[in-house]
PDB file of C-alpha atoms and ligand atoms in Angstrom:
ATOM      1  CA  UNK U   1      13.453  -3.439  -7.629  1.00  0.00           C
ATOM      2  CA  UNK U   2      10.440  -1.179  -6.716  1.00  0.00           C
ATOM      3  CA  UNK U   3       7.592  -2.435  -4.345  1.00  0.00           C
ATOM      4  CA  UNK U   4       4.623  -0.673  -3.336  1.00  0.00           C
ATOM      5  CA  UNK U   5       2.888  -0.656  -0.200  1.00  0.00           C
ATOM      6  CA  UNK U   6      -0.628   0.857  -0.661  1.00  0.00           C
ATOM      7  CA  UNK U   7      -3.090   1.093   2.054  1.00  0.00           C
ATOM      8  CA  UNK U   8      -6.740   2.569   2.038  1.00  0.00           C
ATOM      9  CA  UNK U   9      -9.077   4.173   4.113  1.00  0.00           C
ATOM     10  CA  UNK U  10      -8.759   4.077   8.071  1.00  0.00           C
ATOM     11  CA  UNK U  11      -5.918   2.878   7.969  1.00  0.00           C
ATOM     12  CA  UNK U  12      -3.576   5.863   8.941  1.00  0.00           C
ATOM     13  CA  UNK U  13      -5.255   5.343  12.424  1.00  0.00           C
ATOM     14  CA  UNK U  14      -3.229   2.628  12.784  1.00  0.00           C
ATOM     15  CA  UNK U  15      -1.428   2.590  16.388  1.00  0.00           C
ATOM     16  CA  UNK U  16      -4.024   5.050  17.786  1.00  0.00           C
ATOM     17  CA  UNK U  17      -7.408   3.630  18.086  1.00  0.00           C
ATOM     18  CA  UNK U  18      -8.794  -0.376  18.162  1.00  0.00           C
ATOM     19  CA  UNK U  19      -5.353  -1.683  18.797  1.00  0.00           C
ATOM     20  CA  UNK U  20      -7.283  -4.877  20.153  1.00  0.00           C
ATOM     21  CA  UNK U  21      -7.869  -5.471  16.304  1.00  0.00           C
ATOM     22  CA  UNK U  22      -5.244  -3.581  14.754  1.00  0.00           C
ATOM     23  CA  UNK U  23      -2.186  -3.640  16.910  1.00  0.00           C
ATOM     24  CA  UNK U  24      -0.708  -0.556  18.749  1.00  0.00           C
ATOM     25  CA  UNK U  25       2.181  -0.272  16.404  1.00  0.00           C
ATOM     26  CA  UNK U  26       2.237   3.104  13.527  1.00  0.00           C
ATOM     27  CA  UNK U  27       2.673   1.890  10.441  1.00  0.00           C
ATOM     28  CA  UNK U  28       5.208   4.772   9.592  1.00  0.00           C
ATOM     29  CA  UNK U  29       7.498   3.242  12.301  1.00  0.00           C
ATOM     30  CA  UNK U  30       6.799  -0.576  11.032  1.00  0.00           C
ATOM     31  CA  UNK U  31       7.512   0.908   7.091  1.00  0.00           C
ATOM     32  CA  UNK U  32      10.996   2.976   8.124  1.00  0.00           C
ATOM     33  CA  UNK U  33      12.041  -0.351  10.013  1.00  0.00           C
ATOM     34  CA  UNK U  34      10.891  -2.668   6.720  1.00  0.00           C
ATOM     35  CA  UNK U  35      12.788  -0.432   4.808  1.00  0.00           C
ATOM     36  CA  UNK U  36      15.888  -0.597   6.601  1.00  0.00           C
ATOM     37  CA  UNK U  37      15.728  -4.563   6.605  1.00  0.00           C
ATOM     38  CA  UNK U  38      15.218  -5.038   3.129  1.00  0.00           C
ATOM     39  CA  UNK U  39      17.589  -2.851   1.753  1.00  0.00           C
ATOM     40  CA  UNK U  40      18.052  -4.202  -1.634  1.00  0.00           C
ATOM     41  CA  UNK U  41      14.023  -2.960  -2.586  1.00  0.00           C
ATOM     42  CA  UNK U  42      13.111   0.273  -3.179  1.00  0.00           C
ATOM     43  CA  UNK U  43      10.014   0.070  -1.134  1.00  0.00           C
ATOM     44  CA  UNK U  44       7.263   2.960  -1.195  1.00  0.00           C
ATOM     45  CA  UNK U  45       4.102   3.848   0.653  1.00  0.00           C
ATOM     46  CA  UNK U  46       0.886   5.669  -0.107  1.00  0.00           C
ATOM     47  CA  UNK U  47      -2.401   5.773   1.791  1.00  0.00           C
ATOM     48  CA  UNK U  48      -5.316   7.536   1.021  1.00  0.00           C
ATOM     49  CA  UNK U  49      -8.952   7.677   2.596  1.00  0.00           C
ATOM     50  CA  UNK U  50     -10.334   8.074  -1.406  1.00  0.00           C
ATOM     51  CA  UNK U  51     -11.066   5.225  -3.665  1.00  0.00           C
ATOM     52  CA  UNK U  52     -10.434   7.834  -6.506  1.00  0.00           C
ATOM     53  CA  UNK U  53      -6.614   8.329  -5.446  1.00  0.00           C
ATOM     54  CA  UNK U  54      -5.976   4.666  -4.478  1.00  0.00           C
ATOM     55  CA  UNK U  55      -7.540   3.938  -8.499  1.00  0.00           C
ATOM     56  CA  UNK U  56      -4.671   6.503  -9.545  1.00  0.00           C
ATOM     57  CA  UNK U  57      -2.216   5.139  -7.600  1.00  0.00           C
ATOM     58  CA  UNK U  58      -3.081   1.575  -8.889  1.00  0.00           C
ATOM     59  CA  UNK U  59      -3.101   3.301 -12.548  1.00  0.00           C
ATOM     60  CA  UNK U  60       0.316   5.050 -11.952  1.00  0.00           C
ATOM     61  CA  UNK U  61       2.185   2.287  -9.799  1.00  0.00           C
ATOM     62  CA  UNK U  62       0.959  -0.514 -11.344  1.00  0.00           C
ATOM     63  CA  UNK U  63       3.026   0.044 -14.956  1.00  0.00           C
ATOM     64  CA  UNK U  64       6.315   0.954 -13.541  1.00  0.00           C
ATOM     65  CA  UNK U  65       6.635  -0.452 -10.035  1.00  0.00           C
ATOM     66  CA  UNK U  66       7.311  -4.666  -9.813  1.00  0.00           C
ATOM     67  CA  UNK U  67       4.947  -5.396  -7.005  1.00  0.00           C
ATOM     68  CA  UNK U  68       2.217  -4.129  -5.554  1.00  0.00           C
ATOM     69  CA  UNK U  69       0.891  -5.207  -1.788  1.00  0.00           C
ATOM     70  CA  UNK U  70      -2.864  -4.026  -0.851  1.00  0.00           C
ATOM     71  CA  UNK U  71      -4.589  -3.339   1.627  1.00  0.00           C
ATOM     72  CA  UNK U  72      -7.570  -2.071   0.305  1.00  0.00           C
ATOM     73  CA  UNK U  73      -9.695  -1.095   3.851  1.00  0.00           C
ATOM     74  CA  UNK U  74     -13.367  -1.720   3.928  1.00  0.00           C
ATOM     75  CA  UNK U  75     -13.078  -0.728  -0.005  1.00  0.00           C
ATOM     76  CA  UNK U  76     -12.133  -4.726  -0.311  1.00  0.00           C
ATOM     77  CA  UNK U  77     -15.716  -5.611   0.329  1.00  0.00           C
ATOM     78  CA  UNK U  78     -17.357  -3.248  -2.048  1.00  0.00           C
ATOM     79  CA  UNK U  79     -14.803  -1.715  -4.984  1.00  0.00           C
ATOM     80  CA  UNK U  80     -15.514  -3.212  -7.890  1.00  0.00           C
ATOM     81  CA  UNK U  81     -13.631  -0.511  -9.572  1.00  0.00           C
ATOM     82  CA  UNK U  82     -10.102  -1.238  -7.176  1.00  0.00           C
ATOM     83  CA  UNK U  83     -11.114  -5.248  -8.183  1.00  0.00           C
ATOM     84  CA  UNK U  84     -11.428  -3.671 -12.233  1.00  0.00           C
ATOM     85  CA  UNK U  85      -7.807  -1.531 -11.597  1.00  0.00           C
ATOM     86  CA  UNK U  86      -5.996  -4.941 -10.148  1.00  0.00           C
ATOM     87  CA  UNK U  87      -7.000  -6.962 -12.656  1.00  0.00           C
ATOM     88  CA  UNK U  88      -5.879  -3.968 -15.867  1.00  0.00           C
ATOM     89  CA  UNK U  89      -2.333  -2.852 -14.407  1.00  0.00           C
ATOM     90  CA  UNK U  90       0.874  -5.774 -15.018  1.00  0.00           C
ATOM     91  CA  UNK U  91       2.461  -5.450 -12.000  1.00  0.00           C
ATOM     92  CA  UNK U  92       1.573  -8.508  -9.276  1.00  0.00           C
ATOM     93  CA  UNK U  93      -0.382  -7.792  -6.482  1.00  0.00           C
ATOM     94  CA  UNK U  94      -0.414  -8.911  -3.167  1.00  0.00           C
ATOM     95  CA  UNK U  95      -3.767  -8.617  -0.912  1.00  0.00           C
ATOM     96  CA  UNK U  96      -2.775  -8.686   2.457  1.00  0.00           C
ATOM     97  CA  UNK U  97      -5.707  -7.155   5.735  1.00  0.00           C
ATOM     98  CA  UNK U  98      -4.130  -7.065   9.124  1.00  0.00           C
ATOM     99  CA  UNK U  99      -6.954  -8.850  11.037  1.00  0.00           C
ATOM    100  CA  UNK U 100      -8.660 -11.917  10.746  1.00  0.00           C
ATOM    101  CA  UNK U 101     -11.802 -11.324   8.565  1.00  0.00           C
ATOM    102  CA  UNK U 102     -12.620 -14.719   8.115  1.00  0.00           C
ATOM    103  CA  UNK U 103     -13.353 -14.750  11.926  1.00  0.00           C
ATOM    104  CA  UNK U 104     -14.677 -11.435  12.031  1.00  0.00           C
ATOM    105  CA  UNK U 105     -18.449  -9.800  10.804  1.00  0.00           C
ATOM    106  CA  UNK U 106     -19.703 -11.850   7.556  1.00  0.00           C
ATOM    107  CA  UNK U 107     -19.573  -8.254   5.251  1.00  0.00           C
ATOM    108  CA  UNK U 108     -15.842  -9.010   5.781  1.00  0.00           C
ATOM    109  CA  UNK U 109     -15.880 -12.418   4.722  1.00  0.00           C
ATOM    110  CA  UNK U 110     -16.188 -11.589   0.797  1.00  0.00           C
ATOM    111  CA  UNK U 111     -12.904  -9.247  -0.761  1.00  0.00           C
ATOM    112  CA  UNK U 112     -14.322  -8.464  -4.687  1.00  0.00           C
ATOM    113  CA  UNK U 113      -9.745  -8.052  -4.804  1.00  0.00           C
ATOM    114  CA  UNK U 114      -8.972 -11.771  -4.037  1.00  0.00           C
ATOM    115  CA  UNK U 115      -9.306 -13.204  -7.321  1.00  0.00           C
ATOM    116  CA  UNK U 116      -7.807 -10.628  -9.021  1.00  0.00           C
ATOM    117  CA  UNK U 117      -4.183 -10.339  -6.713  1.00  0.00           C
ATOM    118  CA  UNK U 118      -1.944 -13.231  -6.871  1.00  0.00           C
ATOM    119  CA  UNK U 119      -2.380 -14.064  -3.333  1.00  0.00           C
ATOM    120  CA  UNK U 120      -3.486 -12.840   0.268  1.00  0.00           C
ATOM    121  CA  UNK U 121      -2.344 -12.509   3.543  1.00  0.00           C
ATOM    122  CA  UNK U 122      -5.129 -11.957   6.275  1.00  0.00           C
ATOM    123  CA  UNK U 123      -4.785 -12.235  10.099  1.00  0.00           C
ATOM    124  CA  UNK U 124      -0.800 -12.194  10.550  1.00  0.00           C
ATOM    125  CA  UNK U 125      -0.962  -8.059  11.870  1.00  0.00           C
ATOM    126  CA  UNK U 126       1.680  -6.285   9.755  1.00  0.00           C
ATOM    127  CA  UNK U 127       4.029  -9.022   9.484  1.00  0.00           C
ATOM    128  CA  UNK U 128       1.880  -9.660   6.372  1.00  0.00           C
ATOM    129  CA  UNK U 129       3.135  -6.425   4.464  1.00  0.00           C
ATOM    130  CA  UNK U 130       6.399  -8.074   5.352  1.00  0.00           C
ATOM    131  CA  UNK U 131       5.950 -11.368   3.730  1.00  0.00           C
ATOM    132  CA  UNK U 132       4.136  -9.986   1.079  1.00  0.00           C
ATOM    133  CA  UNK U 133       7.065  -7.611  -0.182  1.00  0.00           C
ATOM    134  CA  UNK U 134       9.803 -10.502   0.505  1.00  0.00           C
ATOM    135  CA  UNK U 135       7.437 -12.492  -1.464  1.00  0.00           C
ATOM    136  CA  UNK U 136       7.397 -10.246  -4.298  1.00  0.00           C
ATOM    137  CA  UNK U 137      10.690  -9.730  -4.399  1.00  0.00           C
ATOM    138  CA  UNK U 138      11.654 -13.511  -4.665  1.00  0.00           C
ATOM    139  CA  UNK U 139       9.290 -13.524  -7.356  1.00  0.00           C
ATOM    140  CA  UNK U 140      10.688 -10.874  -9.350  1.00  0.00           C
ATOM    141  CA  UNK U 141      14.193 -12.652  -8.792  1.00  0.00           C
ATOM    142  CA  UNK U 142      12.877 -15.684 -10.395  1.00  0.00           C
ATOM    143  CA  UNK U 143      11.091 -14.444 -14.015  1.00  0.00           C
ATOM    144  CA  UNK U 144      14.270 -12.000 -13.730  1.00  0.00           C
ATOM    145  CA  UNK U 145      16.402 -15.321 -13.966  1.00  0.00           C
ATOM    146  CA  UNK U 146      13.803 -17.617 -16.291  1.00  0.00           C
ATOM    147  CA  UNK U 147      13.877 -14.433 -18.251  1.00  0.00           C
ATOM    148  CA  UNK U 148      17.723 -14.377 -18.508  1.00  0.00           C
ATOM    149  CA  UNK U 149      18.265 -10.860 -17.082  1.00  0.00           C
ATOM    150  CA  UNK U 150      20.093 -12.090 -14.267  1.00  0.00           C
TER     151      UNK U 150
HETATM  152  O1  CA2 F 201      -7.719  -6.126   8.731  1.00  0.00           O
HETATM  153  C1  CA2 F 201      -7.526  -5.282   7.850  1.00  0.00           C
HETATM  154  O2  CA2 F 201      -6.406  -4.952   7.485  1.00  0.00           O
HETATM  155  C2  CA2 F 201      -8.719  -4.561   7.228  1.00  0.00           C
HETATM  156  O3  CA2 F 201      -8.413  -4.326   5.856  1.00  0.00           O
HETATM  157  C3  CA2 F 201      -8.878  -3.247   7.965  1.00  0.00           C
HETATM  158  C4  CA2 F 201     -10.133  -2.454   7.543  1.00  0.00           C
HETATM  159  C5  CA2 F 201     -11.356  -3.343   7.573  1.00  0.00           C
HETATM  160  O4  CA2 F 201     -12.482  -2.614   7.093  1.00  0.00           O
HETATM  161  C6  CA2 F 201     -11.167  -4.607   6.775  1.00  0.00           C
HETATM  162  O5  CA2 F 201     -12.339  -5.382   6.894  1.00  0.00           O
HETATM  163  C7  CA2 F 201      -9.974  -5.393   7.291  1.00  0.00           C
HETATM  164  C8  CA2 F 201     -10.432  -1.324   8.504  1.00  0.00           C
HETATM  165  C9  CA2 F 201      -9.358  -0.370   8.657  1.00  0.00           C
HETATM  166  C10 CA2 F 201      -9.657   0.402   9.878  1.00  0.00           C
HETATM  167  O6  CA2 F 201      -8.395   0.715  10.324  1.00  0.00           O
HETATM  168  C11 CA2 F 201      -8.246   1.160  11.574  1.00  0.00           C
HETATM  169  C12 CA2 F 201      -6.986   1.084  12.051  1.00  0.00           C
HETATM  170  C13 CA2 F 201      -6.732   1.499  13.310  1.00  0.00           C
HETATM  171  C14 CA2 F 201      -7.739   2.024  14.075  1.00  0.00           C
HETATM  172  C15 CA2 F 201      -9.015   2.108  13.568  1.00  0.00           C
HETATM  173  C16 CA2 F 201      -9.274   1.689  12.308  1.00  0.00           C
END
């Protein structure tokens, strides 16, 4: 089973700057430990600063892999083209933001990706990628067995 983590701009300053908001923890060392948990997924990562190469990604990932979990960055609260490549690729998608934004500015209130993923995850820090992918995984698990493939 292949899940995708996919994370947009900013966020490879994660663990070095605003850890009051975004925790003091690298998310390379969070994803190496994830993928040592949850052995039985092929999990993958990609970040990228440019909406252009997170669109690609979405195009490329999102007819082979089973699951997709997003964090789309400030793009969430102005892409209309991520919210247009969500809703065109199969695979599910899970939104997930590592802070609050409900209680946060009021720009951060509105995500044009929420409708389109099957859920989100906002204010649980990067537990949230983790219950996202174990999420996705159960799901897969269950059309795999209401499919009768396993
Ligand atoms: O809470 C989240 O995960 C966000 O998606 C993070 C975005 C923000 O624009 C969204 O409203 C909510 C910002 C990413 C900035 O990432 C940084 C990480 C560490 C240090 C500085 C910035």
């Amino acid at each position: 089973m292949k899940i995708l983590i996919i994370n947009g701009p900013n966020l490879n300053l994660l663990g070095r700057r605003e850890p009051e908001i975004y925790g003091a923890r690298p998310f390379d060392d969070f994803f190496r430990e994830l993928q040592a948990q949850l052995h039985h997924v092929s999990l993958e990562y990609f970040q990228s600063n440019h909406e252009g190469a997170l669109l690609d990604k979405l195009h490329e990932a999102g007819f082979e892999a089973d699951g997709i979990v997003l964090n789309a960055g400030a793009l969430t609260h102005t892409s209309i083209a991520l919210a247009d490549a969500v809703a065109a690729i199969p695979a599910p998608v899970v939104e997930v933001h590592i802070s609050n934004v409900h209680n946060r500015e009021p720009f951060r209130h509105h995500s044009y990706l929420a409708a389109t993923c099957e859920g989100s995850i906002v204010g649980l820090g990067l537990e949230g990628y983790r219950l996202a992918v174990e999420w996705l995984s159960r799901r897969v698990h269950i059309s795999r067995k209401l499919e009768g493939n396993e």
